[in-house]
Structures are given as structure tokens and as C-alpha cells.
Amino acid sequence: MSAVDQTFDHENGLTVSFEFFPPKSEKMEERLWETVQRLEPIDPAFVSVTYGAGGSTRERTHDTVKRIAQETNLRPAGHLTCVSATKEEVLAVAEDYWQAGVKHIVALRGDPPEGMGARFEPHPGGFRNSVELVAGLRAHRPELGKCFEVSVSCYPELHPESQGWDAEISYLKAKQDAGADRAITQFFFEPEIYFAFLERARAGGVTIPIVPGIMLQPNFKGLTKIVGLCGATLPAWLHDLYEGLDEDAETRELITANVAAELCQKLADQGVREFHFYTLNRAGLALSTCHLLGAKPKTARAA
Ligand code: FAD
């Protein structure tokens, strides 16, 4: 049976989406396509592919997004940033996606080429921030009315460059007003963090869906190194769970799937129905988390 025949019907009404990164080598390319094929029967709402700073990285993103559009039944979204490009160059990428049947963009300001934590300097002829990029995408191909579906980022624990909660929420509202359809959160580990953010956002007039971004990273040491730079924190109980497992990748994977599924379950218990998984191109982790949540193909449930 092909993936198309497997009508998705989550008994608990959950919707999921998956984020991938573009492969850097042949081996990684194989892993990505294995992941794509194994996750396709879950029938995600969309799958997205991240965007880097260098030319070759960007080419890989474009190629991956277009290949997903051409060779699978998935609905791909291309991440797009304002970094190191003119408005025309950014919109040319968007147009190329449009021509390839890619109708969804995750619109970001992005990090500078030097990496997270470095100061962002807009390109002289470029979009200065994600609000301008969203507006640019909205205005693209005016003859179509609404051209792309546009998702944006948001930060339940504040972005490192944040000027405080009022500014953070006003800024998210500005992305919505510019035309964003959905916000995807930075990863977090405590449901209270999400619900407090949701409350602030709704009080500030943000009405678009705010989809929790769920991290599936079993390399806890690696995660520890980047959290502060990306606007997230790691709770002490998480350190305890991974303690002593530096050399035991298998057990770390099991813990990661369980932690993610438990977080999603707690969110679902309070009404959240949509989840975006940062898969890091690991099929097994994303699949086991979805199965733990009851988000699996109908055929698998019937078996
Ligand atoms: P923005 O949301 O535009 O700005 C970041 C923060 O700066 C805001 O949250 C706010 O605190 C502050 N800020 C900026 N302007 C204002 C203003 N005018 N008023 C008030 N506050 C302001 N990076 C990549 O390089 N490639 C990717 O593919 C990628 N995908 C991502 C996907 C998601 C879902 C998330 C959450 C992040 C992703 N990132 C990606 C990381 C992102 O690029 C970095 O976090 C970057 O530092 C900010 O980009 P942004 O679009 O979130 O920025």
C-alpha cells in the first residue's frame, strides 16, 4: 500500500509536522531520505527544511525542499532568512519554490553567518527583519491574492536579543499583522512555559496558532552548549535524566522520545492539538514519539 492510501486519522485529533535539516554528505542524504520515507505515512500537516548561511548550504536546502515536493506526497515548507541577501535574491528563491509547487515558507530573520550570538547586520539591500520578510512574501505575486502560507518563529522563553515581554509580544503581533499564518515556538521542556507564553500572546492580540516546537535531540551535551544562545533553558530534572549516559546513545534516545511524548501529552491534556517536531533527521525518534502520542497511520493502529 502506498503512503497516499493510508488515510491519516489520528483518533485523538492531533496534527503533527516535522523539521529536517539539509544533508551535508551522501551518507546524511541517505539518512534524510530514509527519515522522509518512514515519516511520510504519518501524514504530517507539513515538513520543513532549515536554511543556513553559506551558498552551498542554501543550495542543499532548495534541492531538498524541491525534491520532497516532486518525489513524495508531503507538503514541504522552505525556511527562508534575511541573511546576506538582497530582497530580490530572497524573493527569487521564493519564486523558485512557487514554481516547484512549494507553497509554504517559514520566514525568519536568521542568525548572522558567524553563528548564533553574533550581532545581526541587515544586508544593505535586504529585508531588515522577519516582519519585513513576511510582508515581502505576502506582497509577492499580488495577482494571486494570497501567495504563500507563511509560518514564523516565536520564543516562549524570550529570544536572547529580546527587549522584554511587551516588545516580544508586540513584535510577534507585528509578524501576524504582516501576514503570518502560524507561529512555531523555539523548543522548551516545561508545559507551563508554553501556556504562560500563550496567555501573554493572546492578551497581546496574537490570534494565529502558536504551535509548540518539540526538540528530539538525544545529544544532551550538544544541547547544553547551545541553549543559552537560542532562547531556551534546560530544567535541572532533564540534566538528572541524562546524567551518566554520555557513552550510551541508545538509552539517551529512549529517554528523549519519552520526554518529548510526555511533554506533548501534558500539552494535549490542556487542549493543544498541533505539534512541530525538530527531528534532526532521526526517523526512529520522531516515529516513536508520534506512536507514544497515538499519532500513527491508520493501518498501523489496525494491525
Ligand atoms: P525575529 O523573530 O525576527 O527576531 C528575533 C528576536 O529579536 C525577537 O524574538 C525579538 O526578541 C527581537 N527583535 C527583533 N526585532 C525586534 C523589534 N523590532 N522589536 C522588538 N523585538 C525585536 N535559523 C536559521 O538560520 N535557519 C533556519 O532555518 C531557522 N529555523 C528556525 C525555525 C524556528 C521555528 C525557530 C524558532 C528558529 C529558527 N532559526 C533558524 C533560528 C533563528 O534564525 C534565530 O533564532 C535568529 O536569531 C532569529 O531569527 P527570527 O526569525 O526568529 O528573528
Tab-separated table of N, CA, C and O and ligand atoms in Angstrom, residues 19 49-53 79-81 83 106-112 116 129-131 152-155 158-164 167-168 171 175 184-187 229-230 276 278, ligand 1:
chain	number	residue	atom	x	y	z
A	19	GLU	N	10.449	18.985	11.189
A	19	GLU	CA	11.513	19.813	10.622
A	19	GLU	C	12.740	18.945	10.332
A	19	GLU	O	13.136	18.131	11.159
A	49	VAL	N	12.271	22.431	5.952
A	49	VAL	CA	13.717	22.211	5.831
A	49	VAL	C	14.434	23.509	6.190
A	49	VAL	O	14.131	24.566	5.627
A	50	THR	N	15.386	23.425	7.121
A	50	THR	CA	16.060	24.629	7.611
A	50	THR	C	16.995	25.218	6.556
A	50	THR	O	17.347	24.563	5.574
A	51	TYR	N	17.403	26.453	6.814
A	51	TYR	CA	18.170	27.241	5.850
A	51	TYR	C	19.415	27.766	6.540
A	51	TYR	O	19.329	28.381	7.607
A	52	GLY	N	20.592	27.544	5.945
A	52	GLY	CA	21.830	28.012	6.562
A	52	GLY	C	22.301	29.320	5.970
A	52	GLY	O	21.558	30.008	5.278
A	53	ALA	N	23.555	29.651	6.244
A	53	ALA	CA	24.063	30.952	5.792
A	53	ALA	C	24.881	30.861	4.502
A	53	ALA	O	24.852	31.758	3.695
A	79	HIS	N	12.424	26.934	4.759
A	79	HIS	CA	12.792	28.041	5.643
A	79	HIS	C	13.543	29.060	4.785
A	79	HIS	O	14.320	28.688	3.890
A	80	LEU	N	13.341	30.322	5.070
A	80	LEU	CA	13.988	31.394	4.320
A	80	LEU	C	14.387	32.485	5.315
A	80	LEU	O	13.594	32.817	6.203
A	81	THR	N	15.613	32.997	5.180
A	81	THR	CA	16.050	34.045	6.113
A	81	THR	C	16.417	35.329	5.352
A	81	THR	O	16.510	35.325	4.125
A	83	VAL	N	19.288	36.812	5.823
A	83	VAL	CA	20.738	36.923	5.978
A	83	VAL	C	21.476	36.992	4.630
A	83	VAL	O	21.226	36.169	3.735
A	106	VAL	N	8.721	29.197	5.836
A	106	VAL	CA	8.956	29.563	7.238
A	106	VAL	C	9.882	30.775	7.190
A	106	VAL	O	11.057	30.663	6.816
A	107	ALA	N	9.336	31.943	7.499
A	107	ALA	CA	10.037	33.214	7.274
A	107	ALA	C	10.755	33.663	8.542
A	107	ALA	O	10.132	33.898	9.579
A	108	LEU	N	12.080	33.811	8.427
A	108	LEU	CA	12.907	34.119	9.598
A	108	LEU	C	13.869	35.257	9.307
A	108	LEU	O	14.261	35.463	8.152
A	109	ARG	N	14.279	35.947	10.367
A	109	ARG	CA	15.385	36.888	10.192
A	109	ARG	C	16.672	36.098	10.001
A	109	ARG	O	17.455	36.365	9.127
A	110	GLY	N	16.870	35.099	10.867
A	110	GLY	CA	18.061	34.257	10.785
A	110	GLY	C	19.198	34.771	11.644
A	110	GLY	O	19.153	35.897	12.159
A	111	ASP	N	20.190	33.926	11.807
A	111	ASP	CA	21.396	34.293	12.549
A	111	ASP	C	22.470	34.734	11.564
A	111	ASP	O	22.516	34.268	10.429
A	112	PRO	N	23.384	35.613	12.007
A	112	PRO	CA	24.463	36.048	11.114
A	112	PRO	C	25.336	34.863	10.698
A	112	PRO	O	25.379	33.849	11.411
A	116	MET	N	25.126	31.830	15.866
A	116	MET	CA	24.251	32.314	16.933
A	116	MET	C	25.037	33.156	17.931
A	116	MET	O	26.162	32.802	18.276
A	129	ASN	N	14.325	42.499	8.802
A	129	ASN	CA	13.878	41.594	9.864
A	129	ASN	C	12.760	40.690	9.338
A	129	ASN	O	12.323	40.829	8.191
A	130	SER	N	12.291	39.802	10.209
A	130	SER	CA	11.311	38.812	9.751
A	130	SER	C	9.955	39.457	9.423
A	130	SER	O	9.225	38.963	8.578
A	131	VAL	N	9.648	40.578	10.087
A	131	VAL	CA	8.369	41.252	9.792
A	131	VAL	C	8.377	41.737	8.337
A	131	VAL	O	7.416	41.535	7.582
A	152	VAL	N	6.093	31.648	11.081
A	152	VAL	CA	7.185	32.437	11.679
A	152	VAL	C	7.603	31.790	12.997
A	152	VAL	O	6.940	30.873	13.489
A	153	SER	N	8.688	32.311	13.565
A	153	SER	CA	9.187	31.788	14.837
A	153	SER	C	8.607	32.584	16.004
A	153	SER	O	8.159	33.718	15.825
A	154	CYS	N	8.652	31.994	17.196
A	154	CYS	CA	8.374	32.761	18.418
A	154	CYS	C	9.118	32.094	19.580
A	154	CYS	O	9.552	30.946	19.460
A	155	TYR	N	9.273	32.836	20.666
A	155	TYR	CA	10.201	32.431	21.724
A	155	TYR	C	9.532	32.468	23.099
A	155	TYR	O	9.500	33.508	23.757
A	158	LEU	N	11.707	33.974	25.659
A	158	LEU	CA	12.309	35.189	25.107
A	158	LEU	C	13.529	34.852	24.242
A	158	LEU	O	14.307	33.974	24.578
A	159	HIS	N	13.662	35.577	23.169
A	159	HIS	CA	14.855	35.473	22.319
A	159	HIS	C	16.007	36.184	23.053
A	159	HIS	O	15.768	37.150	23.778
A	160	PRO	N	17.261	35.724	22.887
A	160	PRO	CA	18.377	36.392	23.579
A	160	PRO	C	18.467	37.897	23.299
A	160	PRO	O	18.995	38.648	24.120
A	161	GLU	N	17.950	38.355	22.150
A	161	GLU	CA	18.004	39.798	21.849
A	161	GLU	C	16.746	40.533	22.306
A	161	GLU	O	16.539	41.693	21.970
A	162	SER	N	15.908	39.846	23.054
A	162	SER	CA	14.618	40.450	23.410
A	162	SER	C	14.767	41.703	24.277
A	162	SER	O	15.652	41.784	25.127
A	163	GLN	N	13.840	42.637	24.053
A	163	GLN	CA	13.816	43.850	24.883
A	163	GLN	C	12.742	43.732	25.962
A	163	GLN	O	12.267	44.734	26.490
A	164	GLY	N	12.319	42.526	26.266
A	164	GLY	CA	11.304	42.324	27.314
A	164	GLY	C	9.991	41.834	26.733
A	164	GLY	O	9.807	41.820	25.509
A	167	ALA	N	7.717	44.090	24.317
A	167	ALA	CA	8.303	44.226	22.975
A	167	ALA	C	8.220	42.895	22.222
A	167	ALA	O	7.938	42.861	21.018
A	168	GLU	N	8.434	41.801	22.944
A	168	GLU	CA	8.439	40.476	22.306
A	168	GLU	C	7.057	40.156	21.715
A	168	GLU	O	6.933	39.711	20.576
A	171	TYR	N	6.117	42.408	18.855
A	171	TYR	CA	6.854	42.024	17.654
A	171	TYR	C	6.189	40.815	16.994
A	171	TYR	O	6.042	40.764	15.766
A	175	LYS	N	4.386	40.456	13.253
A	175	LYS	CA	4.540	39.393	12.238
A	175	LYS	C	3.156	38.928	11.780
A	175	LYS	O	2.934	38.699	10.593
A	184	ILE	N	5.649	29.126	15.148
A	184	ILE	CA	6.200	27.878	15.696
A	184	ILE	C	7.167	28.275	16.802
A	184	ILE	O	8.031	29.141	16.596
A	185	THR	N	7.047	27.649	17.954
A	185	THR	CA	7.881	28.089	19.077
A	185	THR	C	9.283	27.509	19.014
A	185	THR	O	9.505	26.436	18.461
A	186	GLN	N	10.212	28.231	19.623
A	186	GLN	CA	11.504	27.644	19.965
A	186	GLN	C	11.200	26.471	20.897
A	186	GLN	O	10.151	26.447	21.553
A	187	PHE	N	12.092	25.502	20.993
A	187	PHE	CA	11.822	24.357	21.865
A	187	PHE	C	11.834	24.775	23.341
A	187	PHE	O	12.442	25.780	23.718
A	229	LEU	N	22.094	30.356	23.754
A	229	LEU	CA	22.198	31.185	22.550
A	229	LEU	C	20.917	31.198	21.738
A	229	LEU	O	20.730	32.036	20.861
A	230	CYS	N	20.040	30.233	21.995
A	230	CYS	CA	18.854	30.182	21.132
A	230	CYS	C	17.549	30.496	21.877
A	230	CYS	O	16.475	30.340	21.307
A	276	HIS	N	5.019	20.525	16.348
A	276	HIS	CA	6.067	20.585	15.321
A	276	HIS	C	7.319	19.950	15.925
A	276	HIS	O	7.812	20.409	16.961
A	278	TYR	N	11.273	18.986	15.953
A	278	TYR	CA	12.627	19.188	15.449
A	278	TYR	C	13.276	17.816	15.386
A	278	TYR	O	13.795	17.318	16.387
B	1	FAD	P1	12.924	37.555	14.764
B	1	FAD	O1	11.790	36.884	15.440
B	1	FAD	O2	12.626	38.473	13.652
B	1	FAD	O3	13.751	38.359	15.861
B	1	FAD	C1	14.376	37.670	16.936
B	1	FAD	C2	14.106	38.392	18.244
B	1	FAD	O4	14.735	39.665	18.214
B	1	FAD	C3	12.642	38.629	18.545
B	1	FAD	O5	12.068	37.489	19.148
B	1	FAD	C4	12.780	39.807	19.491
B	1	FAD	O6	13.175	39.358	20.771
B	1	FAD	C5	13.932	40.597	18.935
B	1	FAD	N1	13.522	41.651	17.979
B	1	FAD	C6	13.951	41.795	16.714
B	1	FAD	N2	13.402	42.892	16.147
B	1	FAD	C7	12.606	43.438	17.088
B	1	FAD	C8	11.758	44.581	17.101
B	1	FAD	N3	11.641	45.405	16.054
B	1	FAD	N4	11.059	44.828	18.229
B	1	FAD	C9	11.168	44.036	19.305
B	1	FAD	N5	11.964	42.946	19.341
B	1	FAD	C10	12.672	42.646	18.258
B	1	FAD	N6	17.855	29.929	11.872
B	1	FAD	C11	18.419	29.713	10.661
B	1	FAD	O7	19.491	30.256	10.380
B	1	FAD	N7	17.818	28.886	9.740
B	1	FAD	C12	16.629	28.293	9.977
B	1	FAD	O8	16.122	27.567	9.140
B	1	FAD	C13	15.989	28.511	11.242
B	1	FAD	N8	14.784	27.975	11.528
B	1	FAD	C14	14.155	28.293	12.715
B	1	FAD	C15	12.865	27.813	12.947
B	1	FAD	C16	12.192	28.110	14.144
B	1	FAD	C17	10.799	27.592	14.362
B	1	FAD	C18	12.859	28.893	15.141
B	1	FAD	C19	12.167	29.187	16.439
B	1	FAD	C20	14.133	29.382	14.906
B	1	FAD	C21	14.799	29.103	13.700
B	1	FAD	N9	16.070	29.602	13.409
B	1	FAD	C22	16.656	29.354	12.179
B	1	FAD	C23	16.793	30.400	14.407
B	1	FAD	C24	16.621	31.912	14.149
B	1	FAD	O9	17.181	32.251	12.912
B	1	FAD	C25	17.326	32.672	15.247
B	1	FAD	O10	16.700	32.498	16.475
B	1	FAD	C26	17.533	34.161	14.942
B	1	FAD	O11	18.379	34.703	15.968
B	1	FAD	C27	16.259	34.954	14.930
B	1	FAD	O12	15.508	34.762	13.779
B	1	FAD	P2	13.914	35.025	13.876
B	1	FAD	O13	13.272	34.987	12.579
B	1	FAD	O14	13.368	34.179	14.951
B	1	FAD	O15	14.006	36.553	14.295
